mmCIF file of C-alpha atoms in Angstrom:
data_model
loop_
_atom_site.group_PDB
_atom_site.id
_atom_site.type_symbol
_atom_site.label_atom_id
_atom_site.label_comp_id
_atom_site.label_asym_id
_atom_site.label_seq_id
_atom_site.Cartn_x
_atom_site.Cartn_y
_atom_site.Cartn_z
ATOM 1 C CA UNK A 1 63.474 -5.473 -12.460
ATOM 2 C CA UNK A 2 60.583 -3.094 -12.565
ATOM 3 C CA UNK A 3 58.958 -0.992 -9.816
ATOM 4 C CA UNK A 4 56.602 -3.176 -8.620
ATOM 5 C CA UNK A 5 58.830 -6.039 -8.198
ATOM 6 C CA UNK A 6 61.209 -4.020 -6.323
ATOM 7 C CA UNK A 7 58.287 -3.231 -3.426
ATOM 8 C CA UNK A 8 57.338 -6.516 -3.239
ATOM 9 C CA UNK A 9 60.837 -8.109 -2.767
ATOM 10 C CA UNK A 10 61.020 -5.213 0.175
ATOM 11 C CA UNK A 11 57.967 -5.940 1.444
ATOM 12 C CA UNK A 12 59.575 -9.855 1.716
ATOM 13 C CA UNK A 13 62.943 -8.284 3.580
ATOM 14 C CA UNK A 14 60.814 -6.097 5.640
ATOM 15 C CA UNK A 15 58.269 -8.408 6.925
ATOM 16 C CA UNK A 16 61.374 -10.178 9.841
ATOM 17 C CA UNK A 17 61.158 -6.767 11.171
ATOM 18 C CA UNK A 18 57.936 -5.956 11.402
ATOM 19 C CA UNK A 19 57.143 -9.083 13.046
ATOM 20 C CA UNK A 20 60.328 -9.586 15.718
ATOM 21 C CA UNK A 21 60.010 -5.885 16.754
ATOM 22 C CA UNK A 22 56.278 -5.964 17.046
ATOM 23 C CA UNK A 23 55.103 -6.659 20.933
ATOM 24 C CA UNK A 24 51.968 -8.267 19.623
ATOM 25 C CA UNK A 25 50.713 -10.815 18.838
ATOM 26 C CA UNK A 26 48.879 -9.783 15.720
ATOM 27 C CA UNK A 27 50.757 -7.581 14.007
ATOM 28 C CA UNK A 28 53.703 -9.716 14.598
ATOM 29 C CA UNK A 29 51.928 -12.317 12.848
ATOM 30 C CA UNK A 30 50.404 -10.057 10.407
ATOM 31 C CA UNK A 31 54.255 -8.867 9.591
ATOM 32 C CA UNK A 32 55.295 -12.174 8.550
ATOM 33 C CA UNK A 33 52.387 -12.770 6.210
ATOM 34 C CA UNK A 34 53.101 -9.482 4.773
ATOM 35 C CA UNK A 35 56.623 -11.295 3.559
ATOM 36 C CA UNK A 36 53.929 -14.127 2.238
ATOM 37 C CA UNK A 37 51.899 -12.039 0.026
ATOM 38 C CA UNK A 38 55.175 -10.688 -1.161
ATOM 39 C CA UNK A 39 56.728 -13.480 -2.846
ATOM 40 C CA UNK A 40 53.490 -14.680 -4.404
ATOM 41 C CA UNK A 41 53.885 -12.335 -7.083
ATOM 42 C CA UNK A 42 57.715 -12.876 -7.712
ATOM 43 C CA UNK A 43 57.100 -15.993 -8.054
ATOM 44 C CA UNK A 44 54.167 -15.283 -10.623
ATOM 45 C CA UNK A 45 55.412 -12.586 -12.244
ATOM 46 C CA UNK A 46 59.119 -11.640 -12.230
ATOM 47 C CA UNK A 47 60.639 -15.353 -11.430
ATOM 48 C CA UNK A 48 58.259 -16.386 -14.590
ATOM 49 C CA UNK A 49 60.134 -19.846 -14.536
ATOM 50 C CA UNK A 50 58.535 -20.685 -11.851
ATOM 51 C CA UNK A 51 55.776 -23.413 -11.511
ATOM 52 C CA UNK A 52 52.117 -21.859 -11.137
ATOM 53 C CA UNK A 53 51.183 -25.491 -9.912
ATOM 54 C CA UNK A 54 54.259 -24.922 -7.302
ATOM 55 C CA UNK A 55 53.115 -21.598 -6.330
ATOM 56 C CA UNK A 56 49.600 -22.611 -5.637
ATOM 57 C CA UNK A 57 51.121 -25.536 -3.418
ATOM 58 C CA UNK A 58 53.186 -23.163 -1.378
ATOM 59 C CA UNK A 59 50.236 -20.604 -0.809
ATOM 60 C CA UNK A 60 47.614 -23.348 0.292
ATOM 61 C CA UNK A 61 50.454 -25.174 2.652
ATOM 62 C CA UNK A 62 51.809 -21.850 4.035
ATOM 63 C CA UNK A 63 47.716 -20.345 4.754
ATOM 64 C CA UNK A 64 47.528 -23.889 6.960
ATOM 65 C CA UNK A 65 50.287 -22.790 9.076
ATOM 66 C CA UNK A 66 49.601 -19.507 9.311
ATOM 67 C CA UNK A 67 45.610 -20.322 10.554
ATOM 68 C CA UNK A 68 47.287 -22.607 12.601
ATOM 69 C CA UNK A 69 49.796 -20.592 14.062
ATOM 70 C CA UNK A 70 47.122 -17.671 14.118
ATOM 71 C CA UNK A 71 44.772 -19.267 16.457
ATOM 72 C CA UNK A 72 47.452 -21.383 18.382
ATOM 73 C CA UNK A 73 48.964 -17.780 19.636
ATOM 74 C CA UNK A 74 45.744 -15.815 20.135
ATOM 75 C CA UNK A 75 44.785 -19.087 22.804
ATOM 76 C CA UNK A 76 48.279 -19.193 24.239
ATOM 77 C CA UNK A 77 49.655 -15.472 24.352
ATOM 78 C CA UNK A 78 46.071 -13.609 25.132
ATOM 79 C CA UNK A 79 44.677 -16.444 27.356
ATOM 80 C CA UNK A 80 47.455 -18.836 27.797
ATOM 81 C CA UNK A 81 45.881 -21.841 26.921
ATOM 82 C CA UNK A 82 48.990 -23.926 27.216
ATOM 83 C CA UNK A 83 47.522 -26.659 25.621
ATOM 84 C CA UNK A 84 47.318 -24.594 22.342
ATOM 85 C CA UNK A 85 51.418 -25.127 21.662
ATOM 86 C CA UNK A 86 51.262 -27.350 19.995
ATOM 87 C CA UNK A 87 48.601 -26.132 17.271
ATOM 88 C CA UNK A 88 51.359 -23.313 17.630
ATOM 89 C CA UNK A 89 54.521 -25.673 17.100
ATOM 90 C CA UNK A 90 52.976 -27.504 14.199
ATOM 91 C CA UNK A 91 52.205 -24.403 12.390
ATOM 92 C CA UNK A 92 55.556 -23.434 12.919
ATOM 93 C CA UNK A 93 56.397 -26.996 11.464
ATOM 94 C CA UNK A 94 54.714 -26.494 8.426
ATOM 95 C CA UNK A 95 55.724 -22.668 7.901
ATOM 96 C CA UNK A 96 59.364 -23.310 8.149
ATOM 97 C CA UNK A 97 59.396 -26.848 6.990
ATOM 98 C CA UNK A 98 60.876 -28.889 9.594
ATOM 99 C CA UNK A 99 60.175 -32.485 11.287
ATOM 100 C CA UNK A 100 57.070 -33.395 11.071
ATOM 101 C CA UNK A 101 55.721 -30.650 8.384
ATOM 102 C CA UNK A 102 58.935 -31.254 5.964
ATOM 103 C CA UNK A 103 57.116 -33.333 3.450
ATOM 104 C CA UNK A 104 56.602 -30.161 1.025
ATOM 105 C CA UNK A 105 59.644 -28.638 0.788
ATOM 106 C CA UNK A 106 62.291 -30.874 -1.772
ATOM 107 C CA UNK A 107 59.277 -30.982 -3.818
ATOM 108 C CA UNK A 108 58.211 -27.637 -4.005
ATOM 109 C CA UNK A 109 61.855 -26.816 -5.100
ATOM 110 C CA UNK A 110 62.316 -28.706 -7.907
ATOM 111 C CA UNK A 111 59.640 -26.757 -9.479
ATOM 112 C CA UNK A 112 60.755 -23.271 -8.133
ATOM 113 C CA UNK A 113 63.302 -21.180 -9.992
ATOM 114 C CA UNK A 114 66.758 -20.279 -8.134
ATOM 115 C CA UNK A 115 65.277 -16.713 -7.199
ATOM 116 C CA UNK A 116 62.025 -18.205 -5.642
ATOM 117 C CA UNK A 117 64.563 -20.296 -3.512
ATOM 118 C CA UNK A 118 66.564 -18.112 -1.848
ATOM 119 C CA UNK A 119 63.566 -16.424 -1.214
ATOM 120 C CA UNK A 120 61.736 -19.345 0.714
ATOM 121 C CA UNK A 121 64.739 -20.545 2.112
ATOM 122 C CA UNK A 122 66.117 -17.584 3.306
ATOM 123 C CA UNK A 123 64.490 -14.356 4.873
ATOM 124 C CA UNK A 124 60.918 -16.226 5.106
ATOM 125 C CA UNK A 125 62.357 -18.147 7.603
ATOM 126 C CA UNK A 126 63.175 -15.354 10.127
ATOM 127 C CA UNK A 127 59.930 -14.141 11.607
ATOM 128 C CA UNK A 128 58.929 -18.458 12.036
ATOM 129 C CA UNK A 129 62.066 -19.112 14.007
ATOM 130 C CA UNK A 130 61.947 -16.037 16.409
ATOM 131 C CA UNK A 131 58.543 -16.793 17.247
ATOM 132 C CA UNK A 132 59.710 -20.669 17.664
ATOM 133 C CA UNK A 133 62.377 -19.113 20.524
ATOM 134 C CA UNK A 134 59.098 -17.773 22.295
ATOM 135 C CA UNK A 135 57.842 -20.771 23.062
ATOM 136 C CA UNK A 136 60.383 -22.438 24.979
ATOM 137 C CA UNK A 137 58.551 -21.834 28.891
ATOM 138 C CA UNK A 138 59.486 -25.208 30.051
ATOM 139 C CA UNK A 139 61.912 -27.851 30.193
ATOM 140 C CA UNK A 140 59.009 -30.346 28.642
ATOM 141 C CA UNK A 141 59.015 -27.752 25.409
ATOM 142 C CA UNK A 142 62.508 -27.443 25.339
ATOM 143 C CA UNK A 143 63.294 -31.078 25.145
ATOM 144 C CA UNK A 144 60.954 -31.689 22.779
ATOM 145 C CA UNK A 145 61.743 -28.684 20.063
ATOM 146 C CA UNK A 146 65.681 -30.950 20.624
ATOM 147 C CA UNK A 147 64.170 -33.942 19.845
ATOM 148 C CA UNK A 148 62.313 -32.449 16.877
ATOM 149 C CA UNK A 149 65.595 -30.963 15.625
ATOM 150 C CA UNK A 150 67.631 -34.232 15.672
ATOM 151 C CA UNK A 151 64.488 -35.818 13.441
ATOM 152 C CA UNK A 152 64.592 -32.888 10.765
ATOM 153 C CA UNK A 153 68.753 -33.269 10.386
ATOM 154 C CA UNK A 154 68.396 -37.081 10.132
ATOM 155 C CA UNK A 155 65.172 -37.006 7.542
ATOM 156 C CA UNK A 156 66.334 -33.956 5.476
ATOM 157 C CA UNK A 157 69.891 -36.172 4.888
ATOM 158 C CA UNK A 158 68.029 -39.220 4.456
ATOM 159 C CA UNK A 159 65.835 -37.308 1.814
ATOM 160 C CA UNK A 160 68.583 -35.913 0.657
ATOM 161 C CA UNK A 161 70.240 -38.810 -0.743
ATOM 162 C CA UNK A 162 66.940 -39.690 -2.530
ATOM 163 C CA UNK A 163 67.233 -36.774 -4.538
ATOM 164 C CA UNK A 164 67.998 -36.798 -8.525
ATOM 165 C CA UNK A 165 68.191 -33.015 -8.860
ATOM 166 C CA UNK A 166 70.058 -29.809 -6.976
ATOM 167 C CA UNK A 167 66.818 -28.132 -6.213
ATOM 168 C CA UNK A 168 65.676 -31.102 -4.413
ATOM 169 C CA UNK A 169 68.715 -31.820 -2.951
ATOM 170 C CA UNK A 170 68.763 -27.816 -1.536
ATOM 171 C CA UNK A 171 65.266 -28.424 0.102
ATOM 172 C CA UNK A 172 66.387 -31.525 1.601
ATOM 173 C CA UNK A 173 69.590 -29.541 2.865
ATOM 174 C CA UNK A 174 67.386 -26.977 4.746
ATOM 175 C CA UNK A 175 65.171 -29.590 6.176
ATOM 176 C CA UNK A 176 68.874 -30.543 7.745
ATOM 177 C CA UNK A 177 70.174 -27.305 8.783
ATOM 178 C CA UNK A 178 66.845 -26.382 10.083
ATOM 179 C CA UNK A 179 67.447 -29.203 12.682
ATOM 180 C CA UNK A 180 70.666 -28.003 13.795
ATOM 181 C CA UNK A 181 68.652 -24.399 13.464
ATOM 182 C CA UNK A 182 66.498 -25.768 16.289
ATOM 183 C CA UNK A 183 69.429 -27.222 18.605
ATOM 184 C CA UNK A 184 71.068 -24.364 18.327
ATOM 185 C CA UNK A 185 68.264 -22.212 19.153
ATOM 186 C CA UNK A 186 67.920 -24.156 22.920
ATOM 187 C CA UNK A 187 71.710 -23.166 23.179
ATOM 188 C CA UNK A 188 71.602 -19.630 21.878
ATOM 189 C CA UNK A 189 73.555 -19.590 18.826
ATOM 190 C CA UNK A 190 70.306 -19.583 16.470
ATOM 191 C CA UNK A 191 71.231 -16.317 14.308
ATOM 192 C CA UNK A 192 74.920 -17.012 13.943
ATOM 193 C CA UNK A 193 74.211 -20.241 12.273
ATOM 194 C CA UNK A 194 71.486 -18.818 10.224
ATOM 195 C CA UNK A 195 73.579 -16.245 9.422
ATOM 196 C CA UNK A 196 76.289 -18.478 8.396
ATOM 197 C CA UNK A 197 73.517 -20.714 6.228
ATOM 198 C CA UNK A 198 72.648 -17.384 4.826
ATOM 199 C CA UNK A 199 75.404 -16.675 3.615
ATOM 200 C CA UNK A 200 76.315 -20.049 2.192
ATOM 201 C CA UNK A 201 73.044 -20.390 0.483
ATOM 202 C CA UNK A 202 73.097 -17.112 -1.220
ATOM 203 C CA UNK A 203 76.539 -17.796 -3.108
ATOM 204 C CA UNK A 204 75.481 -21.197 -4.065
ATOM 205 C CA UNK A 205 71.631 -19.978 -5.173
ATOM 206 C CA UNK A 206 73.729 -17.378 -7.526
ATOM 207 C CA UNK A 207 76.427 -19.501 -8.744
ATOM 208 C CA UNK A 208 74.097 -22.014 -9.961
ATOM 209 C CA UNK A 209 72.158 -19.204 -11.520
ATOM 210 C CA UNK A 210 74.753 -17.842 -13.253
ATOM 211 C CA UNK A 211 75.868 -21.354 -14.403
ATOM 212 C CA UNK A 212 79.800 -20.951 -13.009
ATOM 213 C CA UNK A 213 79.763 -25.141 -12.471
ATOM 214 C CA UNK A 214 83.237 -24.218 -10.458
ATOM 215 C CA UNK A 215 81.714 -21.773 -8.246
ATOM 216 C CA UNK A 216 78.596 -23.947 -7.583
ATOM 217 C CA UNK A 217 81.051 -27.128 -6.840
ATOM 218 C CA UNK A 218 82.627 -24.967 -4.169
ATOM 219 C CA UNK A 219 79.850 -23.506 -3.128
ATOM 220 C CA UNK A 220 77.755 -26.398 -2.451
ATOM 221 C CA UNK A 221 80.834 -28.288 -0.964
ATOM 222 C CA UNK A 222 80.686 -25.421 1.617
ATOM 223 C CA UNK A 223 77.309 -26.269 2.396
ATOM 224 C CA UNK A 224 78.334 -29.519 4.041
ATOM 225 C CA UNK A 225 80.161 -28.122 6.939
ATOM 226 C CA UNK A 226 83.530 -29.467 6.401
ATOM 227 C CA UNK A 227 86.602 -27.815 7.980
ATOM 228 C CA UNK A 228 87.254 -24.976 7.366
ATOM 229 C CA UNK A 229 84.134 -24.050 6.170
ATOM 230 C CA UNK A 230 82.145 -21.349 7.629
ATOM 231 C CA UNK A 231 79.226 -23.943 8.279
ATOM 232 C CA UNK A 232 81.851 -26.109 9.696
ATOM 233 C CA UNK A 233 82.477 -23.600 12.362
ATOM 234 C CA UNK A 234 78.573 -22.942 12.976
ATOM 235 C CA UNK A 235 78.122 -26.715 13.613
ATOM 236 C CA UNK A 236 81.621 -26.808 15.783
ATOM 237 C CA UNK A 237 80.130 -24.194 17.796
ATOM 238 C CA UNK A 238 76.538 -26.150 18.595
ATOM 239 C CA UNK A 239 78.118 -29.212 19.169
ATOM 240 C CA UNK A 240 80.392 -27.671 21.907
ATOM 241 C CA UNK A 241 77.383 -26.545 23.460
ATOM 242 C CA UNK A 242 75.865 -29.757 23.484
ATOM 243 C CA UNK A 243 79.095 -31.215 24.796
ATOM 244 C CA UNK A 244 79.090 -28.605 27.710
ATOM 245 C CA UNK A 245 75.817 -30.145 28.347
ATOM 246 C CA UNK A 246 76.304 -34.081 27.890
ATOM 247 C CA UNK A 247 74.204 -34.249 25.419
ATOM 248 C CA UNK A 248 76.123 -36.759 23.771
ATOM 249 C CA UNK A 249 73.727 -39.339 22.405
ATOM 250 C CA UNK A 250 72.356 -36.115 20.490
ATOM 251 C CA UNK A 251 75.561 -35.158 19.137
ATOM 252 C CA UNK A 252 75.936 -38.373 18.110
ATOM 253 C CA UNK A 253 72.664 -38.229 15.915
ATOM 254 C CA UNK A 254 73.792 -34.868 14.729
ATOM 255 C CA UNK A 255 77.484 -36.190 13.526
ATOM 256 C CA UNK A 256 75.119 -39.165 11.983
ATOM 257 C CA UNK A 257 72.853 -36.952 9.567
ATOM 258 C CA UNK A 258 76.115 -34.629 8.892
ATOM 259 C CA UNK A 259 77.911 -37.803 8.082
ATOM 260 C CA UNK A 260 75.089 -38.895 5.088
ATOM 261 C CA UNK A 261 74.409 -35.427 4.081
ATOM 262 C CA UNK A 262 78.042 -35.393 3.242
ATOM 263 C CA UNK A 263 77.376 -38.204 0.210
ATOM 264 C CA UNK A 264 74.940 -35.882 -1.610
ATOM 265 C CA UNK A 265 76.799 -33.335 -0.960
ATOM 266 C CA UNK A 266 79.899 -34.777 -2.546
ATOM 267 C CA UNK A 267 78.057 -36.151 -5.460
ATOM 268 C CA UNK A 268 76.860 -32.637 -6.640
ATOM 269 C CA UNK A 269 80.689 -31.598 -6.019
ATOM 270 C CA UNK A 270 82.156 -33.777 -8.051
ATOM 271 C CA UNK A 271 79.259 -33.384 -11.036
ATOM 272 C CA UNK A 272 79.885 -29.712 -11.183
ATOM 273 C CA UNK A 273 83.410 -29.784 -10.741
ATOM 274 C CA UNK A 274 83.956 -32.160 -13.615
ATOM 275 C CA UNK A 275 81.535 -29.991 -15.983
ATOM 276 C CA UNK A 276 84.026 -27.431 -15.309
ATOM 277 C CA UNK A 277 85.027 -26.419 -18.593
ATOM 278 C CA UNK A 278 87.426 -23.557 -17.935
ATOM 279 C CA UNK A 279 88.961 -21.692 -14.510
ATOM 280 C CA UNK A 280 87.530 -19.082 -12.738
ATOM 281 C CA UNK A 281 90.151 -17.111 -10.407
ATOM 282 C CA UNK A 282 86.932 -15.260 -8.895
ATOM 283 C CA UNK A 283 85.192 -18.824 -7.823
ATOM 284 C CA UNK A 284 88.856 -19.750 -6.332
ATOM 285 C CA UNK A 285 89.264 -16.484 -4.781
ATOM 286 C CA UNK A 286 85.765 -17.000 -2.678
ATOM 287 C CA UNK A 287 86.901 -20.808 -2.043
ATOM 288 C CA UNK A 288 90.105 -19.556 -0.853
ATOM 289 C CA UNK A 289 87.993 -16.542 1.527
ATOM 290 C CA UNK A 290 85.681 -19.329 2.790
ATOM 291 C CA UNK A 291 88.856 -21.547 3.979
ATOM 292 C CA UNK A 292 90.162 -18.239 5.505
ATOM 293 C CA UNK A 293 86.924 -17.665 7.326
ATOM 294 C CA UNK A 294 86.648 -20.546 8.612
ATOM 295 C CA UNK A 295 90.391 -20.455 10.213
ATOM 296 C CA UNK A 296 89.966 -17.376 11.553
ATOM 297 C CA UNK A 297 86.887 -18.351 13.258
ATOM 298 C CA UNK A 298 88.682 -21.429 14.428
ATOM 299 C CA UNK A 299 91.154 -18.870 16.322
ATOM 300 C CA UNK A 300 88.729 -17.075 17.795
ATOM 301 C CA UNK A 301 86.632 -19.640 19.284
#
């Protein structure tokens, strides 16, 4: 990796805190499209096996939400136009990629490489959802970013089982967690279950780059929040908030969409666990440290 494409992947990791520690409105947003400009070039130039076709789908999609989410805030945080919300909340939609602006993302990963991924998956999704927790300012909001979260988990697993490759079946896997990302947000655990998809994402994104089909079949199991999984514990701990609240028809929903998410999720399991051609005591090791995660969170909860 050369100089240049070691600035621009900082400028992506930067651009969360430029925009969360920023107390306006503008250079917030202008923060996260600093982390926009940033990846356009990875995905051009160093991630080469990346689709310019893709690319040029991601940059016209993303400059929609961020014009929308642009003028949406200047109306609603310099002259609070409440009204304007909901420019703000579908911008968000589109920018992160959940219910009702998910319709880009399983495609636009099956023509990204694993690097580009991570990238659009991961830390491009920080500056979106903290500005998402701003907008909560009434119960009406609130129940309606929930309702939008139980629609992205039960249309990223029902897209999920549609899929015919692992890059699709990844974007259709954040569409999901980014439901439960939004649930969790109204309940205060958003970062620790980012955290926790993080984490999860970035050992599966790398196993299936460095072709280890054991690792991956571990890795992506992981993904489905199974005990003791450290995503099992993430979802454990939103669903116990929801309990605390009766929100059990929503829980029930949730438990639905983890429920068929767990088919796909399976299938890829078993496909790279049976390509397995010879051990690998580091994959067991992690499998073994995930399992022991997720007990020890168990205790502490």
């Amino acid at each position: 990796m050369n100089s240049s494409s070691l600035l621009f992947l900082l400028m992506v990791f930067l651009s969360p805190f430029i925009s969360l520690s920023s107390s306006d409105w503008v250079v917030a947003w202008a923060g996260m499209e600093i982390g926009m400009i940033g990846v356009f070039p990875l995905i051009l130039g160093y991630f080469s096996s990346s689709s310019k076709e893709a690319s040029m789908k991601y940059f016209l999609i993303q400059s929609l939400a961020s014009s929308l989410m642009l003028v949406g805030g200047i109306l609603f945080f310099s002259f609070f136009f409440y009204k304007s919300l909901f420019l703000f909340l579908m911008g968000l939609s589109l920018k992160i990629g959940f219910f009702p602006g998910q319709f880009w993302v399983p495609s636009l990963m099956n023509s990204l490489s694993w690097s580009s991924n991570f990238l659009i998956l991961g830390p491009l999704k920080i500056a979106p959802l903290g500005f998402l927790s701003l907008i909560m300012i009434s119960s009406y909001m609130v129940d309606l970013i929930l309702a939008l979260g139980v629609m992205s988990a039960l249309i990223g697993s029902i897209l999920g089982v549609n899929q015919s490759s692992v890059r699709g079946m990844l974007g259709a896997s954040s569409i999901s967690h980014s439901g439960w990302m939004l649930v969790s947000m109204v309940y205060g655990f958003l970062w620790g279950y980012f955290m926790s998809y993080f984490i999860v994402l970035m050992f599966s994104l790398y196993s299936l780059f460095s072709m280890n089909n054991l690792f991956s079949s571990m890795n992506l199991f992981s993904m489905s929040g199974l005990p003791t999984f450290m995503m099992f514990m993430a979802k454990f701990k939103v669903l116990y908030y929801l309990i605390l609240s009766n929100k059990y028809i929503m829980i029930i929903f949730l438990v639905f969409s983890s429920v068929i998410s767990l088919t796909f999720y399976l299938k890829y399991f078993y496909l790279y666990l049976l390509n397995t051609k010879k051990n690998s005591t580091v994959a067991i090791a992690i499998f073994s440290l995930y399992n022991l995660m997720g007990i020890m969170m168990l205790l502490l909860v």
